[in-house]
Every structure is written in C-alpha cells, then in structure tokens.
C-alpha atoms as one frame of an Amber mdcrd trajectory, in Angstrom:
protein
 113.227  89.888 105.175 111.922  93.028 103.372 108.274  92.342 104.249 106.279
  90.579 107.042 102.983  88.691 105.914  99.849  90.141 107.333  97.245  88.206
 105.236  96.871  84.555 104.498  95.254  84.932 100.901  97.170  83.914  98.367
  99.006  86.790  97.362  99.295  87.899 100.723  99.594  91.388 101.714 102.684
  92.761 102.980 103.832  95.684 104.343 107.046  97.442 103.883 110.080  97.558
 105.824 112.276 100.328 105.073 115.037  98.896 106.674 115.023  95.522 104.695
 117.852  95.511 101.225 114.799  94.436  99.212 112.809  97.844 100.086 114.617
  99.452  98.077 113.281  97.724  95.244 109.974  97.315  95.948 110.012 101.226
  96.805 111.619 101.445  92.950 108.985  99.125  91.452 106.004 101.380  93.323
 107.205 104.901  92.251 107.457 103.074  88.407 103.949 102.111  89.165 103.010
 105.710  90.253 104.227 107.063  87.124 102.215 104.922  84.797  98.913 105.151
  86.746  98.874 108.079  88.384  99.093 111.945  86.159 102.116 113.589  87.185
 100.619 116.429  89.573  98.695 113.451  91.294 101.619 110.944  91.785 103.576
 110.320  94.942 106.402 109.179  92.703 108.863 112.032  93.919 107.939 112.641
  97.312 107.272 108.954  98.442 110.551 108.408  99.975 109.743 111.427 102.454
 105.959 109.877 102.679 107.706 106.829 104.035 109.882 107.899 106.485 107.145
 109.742 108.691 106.444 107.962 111.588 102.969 108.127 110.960 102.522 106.666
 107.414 102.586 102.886 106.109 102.535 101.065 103.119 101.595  97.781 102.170
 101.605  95.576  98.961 100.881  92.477  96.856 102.996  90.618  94.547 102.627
  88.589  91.636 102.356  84.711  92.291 104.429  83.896  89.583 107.506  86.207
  89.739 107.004  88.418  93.393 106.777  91.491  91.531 104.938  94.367  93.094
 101.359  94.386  91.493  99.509  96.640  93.734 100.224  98.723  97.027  97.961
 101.134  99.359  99.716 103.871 101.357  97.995 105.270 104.623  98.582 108.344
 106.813  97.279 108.292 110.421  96.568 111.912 110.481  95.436 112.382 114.255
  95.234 109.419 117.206  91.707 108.950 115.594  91.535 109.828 112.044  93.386
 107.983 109.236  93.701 108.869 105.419  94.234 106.512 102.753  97.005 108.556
 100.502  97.148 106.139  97.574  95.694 102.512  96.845  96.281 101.294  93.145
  97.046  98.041  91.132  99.146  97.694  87.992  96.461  97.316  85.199  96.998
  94.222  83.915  96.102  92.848  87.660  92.799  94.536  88.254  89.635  92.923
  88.725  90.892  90.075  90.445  90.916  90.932  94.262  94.285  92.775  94.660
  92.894  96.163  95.772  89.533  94.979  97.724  92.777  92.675 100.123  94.694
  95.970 100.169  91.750  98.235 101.045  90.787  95.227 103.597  94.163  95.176
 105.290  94.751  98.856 105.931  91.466  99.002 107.251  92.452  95.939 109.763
  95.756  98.221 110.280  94.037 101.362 111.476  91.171  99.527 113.360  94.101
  97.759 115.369  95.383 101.324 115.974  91.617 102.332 117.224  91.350 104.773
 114.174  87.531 105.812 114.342  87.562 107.186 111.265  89.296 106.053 107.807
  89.095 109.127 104.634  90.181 109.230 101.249  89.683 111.476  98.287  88.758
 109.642  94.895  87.488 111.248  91.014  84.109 110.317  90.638  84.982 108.886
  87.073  86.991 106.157  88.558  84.026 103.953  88.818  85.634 100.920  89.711
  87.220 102.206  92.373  84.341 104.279  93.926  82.640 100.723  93.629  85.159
  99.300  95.619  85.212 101.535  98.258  80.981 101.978  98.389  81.630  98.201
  99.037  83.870  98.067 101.333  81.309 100.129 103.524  82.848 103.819 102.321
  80.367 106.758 102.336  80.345 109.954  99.687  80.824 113.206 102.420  81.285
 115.154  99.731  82.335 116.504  96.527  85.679 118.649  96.608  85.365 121.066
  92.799  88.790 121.559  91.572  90.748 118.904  94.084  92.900 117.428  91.345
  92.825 120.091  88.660  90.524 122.320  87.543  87.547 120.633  86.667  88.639
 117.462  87.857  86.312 117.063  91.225  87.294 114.538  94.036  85.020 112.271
  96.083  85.718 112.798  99.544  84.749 109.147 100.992  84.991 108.000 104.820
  84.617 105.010 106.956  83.486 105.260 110.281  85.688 102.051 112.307
C-alpha cells in the first residue's frame, strides 16, 4: 500500500510512504503540481526527493474521489524536538474551495501535536488571501512580516501556532 489513511473524511488524508511502488507516482504527480502552482525559485519541485528522505520531514495528501489522483498535499519539517515548519501546503486549482487544504492543514497539525510539537510556523505572501484566511482560521497568528523573503519585493507572512 503506498499510503496509510489518517482521516476518515471523505477524501481522506494520506501520508506518503516512500517505500510503497505507488510513491513514486504520487511523488511525480506532486512535483507536476509544484511546477504549475508554485514560481520556479519558490517550488520544491527539484529538491523534494532530498526533502523526503530526511528523517525529519513528512508529507501527506488528498486524492480525487473520482479517479485517486493527487489533488492537494502539505509537506512538514520538524525543525527541533519542539518546533515544526510547514514547508509547503497547496491544492491543484481546480479543487480549491472545497475543504482539501483546511483537512491537510488539520492533519499535520494532529501529526506534530502527536509528536508534542509546541510550536507549528510557516511563511506565506500576504497577497495569498485565501490562504492567509485559512491559516488565521485554523488559529495561525501574523509574527511578522519578512521584506524580500521570496523575491525582492515579494514580502512573506511569517505565521505560527502555538500547540
């Protein structure tokens, strides 16, 4: 099996097992995914198969209903025994707006509270709206604004939970 289930909602949530013959596909169908949503200095499209294999790192995913075809995945990093960072949460844009990344965001936040995290980060642009929504609603606070994280005038919401 390339994924356990970790959620009962209907998709559930999965998370990735390297080790499984499907992972490679569902690693191919995320970096595809990283490409068209991500810009290319942003995207963890060429380094995700080193993200993976760290010890420290997870992924997890949804898939389609209808044809089990990755729609949306968040990647975490537990930096320290204490402090987590969310790396990357997105869902293919056909998909949004319909639950897919508020169940992600949910489950790795059940992942790192089971690993007694205290503290969950992440950087977002303050022009993604939706997903600064998302995360003010999931309980996520603004600790600051990073100038220049992404490019040069392209400033970064640095957001945390406190578990």
């Amino acid at each position: 099996m390339a994924a356990v289930a970790v959620a009962t909602a209907v998709p559930p949530i999965l998370e990735l097992d390297p080790s499984h013959d499907r992972a490679g596909h569902v690693i191919e169908v995320i970096v595809r995914l990283e490409r068209r949503i991500f810009p290319k200095h942003e995207s963890l499209a060429r380094s995700l198969h080193d993200e993976l294999k760290r010890r420290n790192s997870g992924l997890i995913y949804t898939t389609s209903v209808a044809d089990g075809e990755v729609i949306g995945y968040a990647m975490y990093t537990c930096n320290t025994s204490l402090c987590a960072t969310i790396t990357k949460l997105a869902v293919k844009e056909n998909c949004r707006r319909q639950g897919h990344g508020e169940a992600l965001l949910a489950a790795t936040v059940e992942r790192c509270r089971r690993r007694k995290i205290q503290r969950l980060s992440l950087h977002v642009d303050p022009t993604r709206t939706a997903a600064v929504a998302l995360y003010l609603k999931a309980g996520f606070q603004v600790d600051t604004t990073v100038e220049g994280y992404y490019a040069p005038h392209r400033d970064a919401y640095r957001m945390y939970l406190d578990l």
